[in-house]
């Protein structure tokens, strides 16, 4: 069994070397070609002085080079740090500093934009530039705008020797940065997380070697990275370079060249009225990544794609791909977020650490190989969310197992289907978006109309959760729910708008630690959408 992600490709390359691993534009890369490319990248990294657990940042759109880099980083024993090329240079440089990346691989445009800020990244030793204008060195006059440490991609690969095997098993596999955070915040994933995550998704949707999967979600996101690795682990073909709009995606689907697709709920809502043409016969499955589309859109997809399995993957807090639900179960179990993904488990625990009985509400805890290492350079946040699980009876001397506490309450039915019942977590997952409660509260308080405010997640049968805002008026302010909602609508994007606003006369309830008791408020509001049509 593969233990490192590059071994997934090596196994397929040994068994079916001529099979197509990647499609990008008119080009194709075989599994043998991809294995050779990642070996060259690993050798170049070794030549750059990158060693076990060193971070290698990638600021590229999905392309064959970015995939070869991902796998070569693993082969060299390093950790992959995918960055969003669309971010502002200052934000990218902040993430580079925070990660302590030793090597940066970027497109020519991004490298030029970042050049001035890279002086503040003391750990960075090499900048590798891909694309036009990547010429470097005294022989090539384009070097200056990229800085003295820059080298072109082809020169970098050509100057490498033979790759030495990575010394020991790397601890770190990847750092994934949270785009919602104003300050750099990254989840740390181990190689075990990445390999098990690929196997989990591949098994969940039934990926096979004959599948052709569009990499529609960017590699700097958990879903995008997981989709690519799941595809490669199955020996299937990953189609890179997704169309930039729903019309282009619909045209690609109509041609019937894809057998599967992961996309955000908003994308499926945009495609709900599309004519799928040959895609209606060729699409074996689709995945709504991060929750369910709006119910009308979901029903339209089900009518148009009668032969296609639809998987709704839900997140719990920052834990992506936590559970999966088929739409037929959404009909039968309104409000459920499904069952745990393969090779993972979600426990519902009492305060004493024992498991709750079916139907009993308790603390939701994740266990298994999908539990990540924690938050990079943030021991306080990691300590709050990751801690040891109670030992199993009879195994008190076994090695302790870490679990993940996202700060959410839930109940589980007799068949293992989960239902969120409160919102102690700071993260609200609604319609595929993950929204920080404190970000909503900051905007609400910033209106100048309220004295205090709380944003909580309330279970919803289709959207997973919706946002509810509870507030008290600032002394002397004229305020009611309609006025406050209008102020929110003027300041918040659509996906962060509350579904309910309640202006209260009495102070908001407090927990023992003096903080607003969001769990109590969420419990009060739990029945609010229970009768909503599934």
PDB file of N, CA, C and O in Angstrom, residues 11 36 47 102 111 220 256 275 303 305 354 363 382 430 449 468 485:
ATOM      1  N   UNK A  11       3.023   3.354  -8.795  1.00  0.00           N
ATOM      2  CA  UNK A  11       2.354   2.054  -8.928  1.00  0.00           C
ATOM      3  C   UNK A  11       1.604   1.956 -10.246  1.00  0.00           C
ATOM      4  O   UNK A  11       1.654   0.931 -10.928  1.00  0.00           O
ATOM      5  N   UNK A  36       8.345  10.205 -14.644  1.00  0.00           N
ATOM      6  CA  UNK A  36       9.666  10.740 -15.000  1.00  0.00           C
ATOM      7  C   UNK A  36       9.775  12.210 -14.621  1.00  0.00           C
ATOM      8  O   UNK A  36      10.817  12.668 -14.121  1.00  0.00           O
ATOM      9  N   UNK A  47      18.906  19.285  -5.330  1.00  0.00           N
ATOM     10  CA  UNK A  47      19.978  20.188  -5.725  1.00  0.00           C
ATOM     11  C   UNK A  47      19.825  21.582  -5.165  1.00  0.00           C
ATOM     12  O   UNK A  47      20.807  22.319  -5.016  1.00  0.00           O
ATOM     13  N   UNK A 102      11.079  27.107   1.621  1.00  0.00           N
ATOM     14  CA  UNK A 102      12.479  27.191   1.202  1.00  0.00           C
ATOM     15  C   UNK A 102      12.586  27.438  -0.297  1.00  0.00           C
ATOM     16  O   UNK A 102      13.521  28.079  -0.770  1.00  0.00           O
ATOM     17  N   UNK A 111       5.723  35.774 -10.217  1.00  0.00           N
ATOM     18  CA  UNK A 111       7.092  35.971  -9.725  1.00  0.00           C
ATOM     19  C   UNK A 111       7.499  37.438  -9.808  1.00  0.00           C
ATOM     20  O   UNK A 111       8.144  37.976  -8.900  1.00  0.00           O
ATOM     21  N   UNK A 220      -5.049  24.794  -4.652  1.00  0.00           N
ATOM     22  CA  UNK A 220      -4.757  25.357  -3.329  1.00  0.00           C
ATOM     23  C   UNK A 220      -5.900  25.109  -2.341  1.00  0.00           C
ATOM     24  O   UNK A 220      -5.807  25.495  -1.180  1.00  0.00           O
ATOM     25  N   UNK A 256     -19.673  15.043 -23.683  1.00  0.00           N
ATOM     26  CA  UNK A 256     -19.606  13.699 -23.152  1.00  0.00           C
ATOM     27  C   UNK A 256     -18.197  13.181 -22.929  1.00  0.00           C
ATOM     28  O   UNK A 256     -17.979  11.965 -22.904  1.00  0.00           O
ATOM     29  N   UNK A 275     -28.310  22.061 -20.784  1.00  0.00           N
ATOM     30  CA  UNK A 275     -28.558  20.850 -21.558  1.00  0.00           C
ATOM     31  C   UNK A 275     -27.273  20.031 -21.540  1.00  0.00           C
ATOM     32  O   UNK A 275     -26.242  20.465 -22.059  1.00  0.00           O
ATOM     33  N   UNK A 303     -33.301  15.266 -12.404  1.00  0.00           N
ATOM     34  CA  UNK A 303     -34.174  14.965 -13.554  1.00  0.00           C
ATOM     35  C   UNK A 303     -33.383  14.885 -14.850  1.00  0.00           C
ATOM     36  O   UNK A 303     -33.660  14.065 -15.729  1.00  0.00           O
ATOM     37  N   UNK A 305     -30.111  14.167 -15.168  1.00  0.00           N
ATOM     38  CA  UNK A 305     -29.020  13.179 -15.142  1.00  0.00           C
ATOM     39  C   UNK A 305     -29.506  11.908 -14.452  1.00  0.00           C
ATOM     40  O   UNK A 305     -29.067  11.557 -13.357  1.00  0.00           O
ATOM     41  N   UNK A 354     -17.892   9.003  26.888  1.00  0.00           N
ATOM     42  CA  UNK A 354     -18.587   7.826  26.363  1.00  0.00           C
ATOM     43  C   UNK A 354     -19.437   8.208  25.158  1.00  0.00           C
ATOM     44  O   UNK A 354     -19.901   9.343  25.039  1.00  0.00           O
ATOM     45  N   UNK A 363     -21.103  15.872  21.814  1.00  0.00           N
ATOM     46  CA  UNK A 363     -20.017  16.585  21.140  1.00  0.00           C
ATOM     47  C   UNK A 363     -19.539  15.771  19.942  1.00  0.00           C
ATOM     48  O   UNK A 363     -19.273  14.572  20.058  1.00  0.00           O
ATOM     49  N   UNK A 382      -4.559  24.774  17.717  1.00  0.00           N
ATOM     50  CA  UNK A 382      -4.419  23.323  17.566  1.00  0.00           C
ATOM     51  C   UNK A 382      -4.794  22.598  18.850  1.00  0.00           C
ATOM     52  O   UNK A 382      -5.492  21.575  18.827  1.00  0.00           O
ATOM     53  N   UNK A 430     -22.644  26.652   5.181  1.00  0.00           N
ATOM     54  CA  UNK A 430     -23.959  26.936   4.620  1.00  0.00           C
ATOM     55  C   UNK A 430     -23.904  26.946   3.097  1.00  0.00           C
ATOM     56  O   UNK A 430     -23.125  27.697   2.507  1.00  0.00           O
ATOM     57  N   UNK A 449     -25.014  50.042  15.098  1.00  0.00           N
ATOM     58  CA  UNK A 449     -26.395  49.982  15.568  1.00  0.00           C
ATOM     59  C   UNK A 449     -26.568  49.075  16.775  1.00  0.00           C
ATOM     60  O   UNK A 449     -27.582  49.156  17.467  1.00  0.00           O
ATOM     61  N   UNK A 468     -27.885  32.625  11.552  1.00  0.00           N
ATOM     62  CA  UNK A 468     -28.832  33.442  12.317  1.00  0.00           C
ATOM     63  C   UNK A 468     -28.033  34.466  13.108  1.00  0.00           C
ATOM     64  O   UNK A 468     -26.990  34.140  13.691  1.00  0.00           O
ATOM     65  N   UNK A 485     -31.248  43.863   9.241  1.00  0.00           N
ATOM     66  CA  UNK A 485     -31.035  43.033   8.052  1.00  0.00           C
ATOM     67  C   UNK A 485     -30.642  43.901   6.862  1.00  0.00           C
ATOM     68  O   UNK A 485     -29.750  43.542   6.077  1.00  0.00           O
TER      69      UNK A 485
END
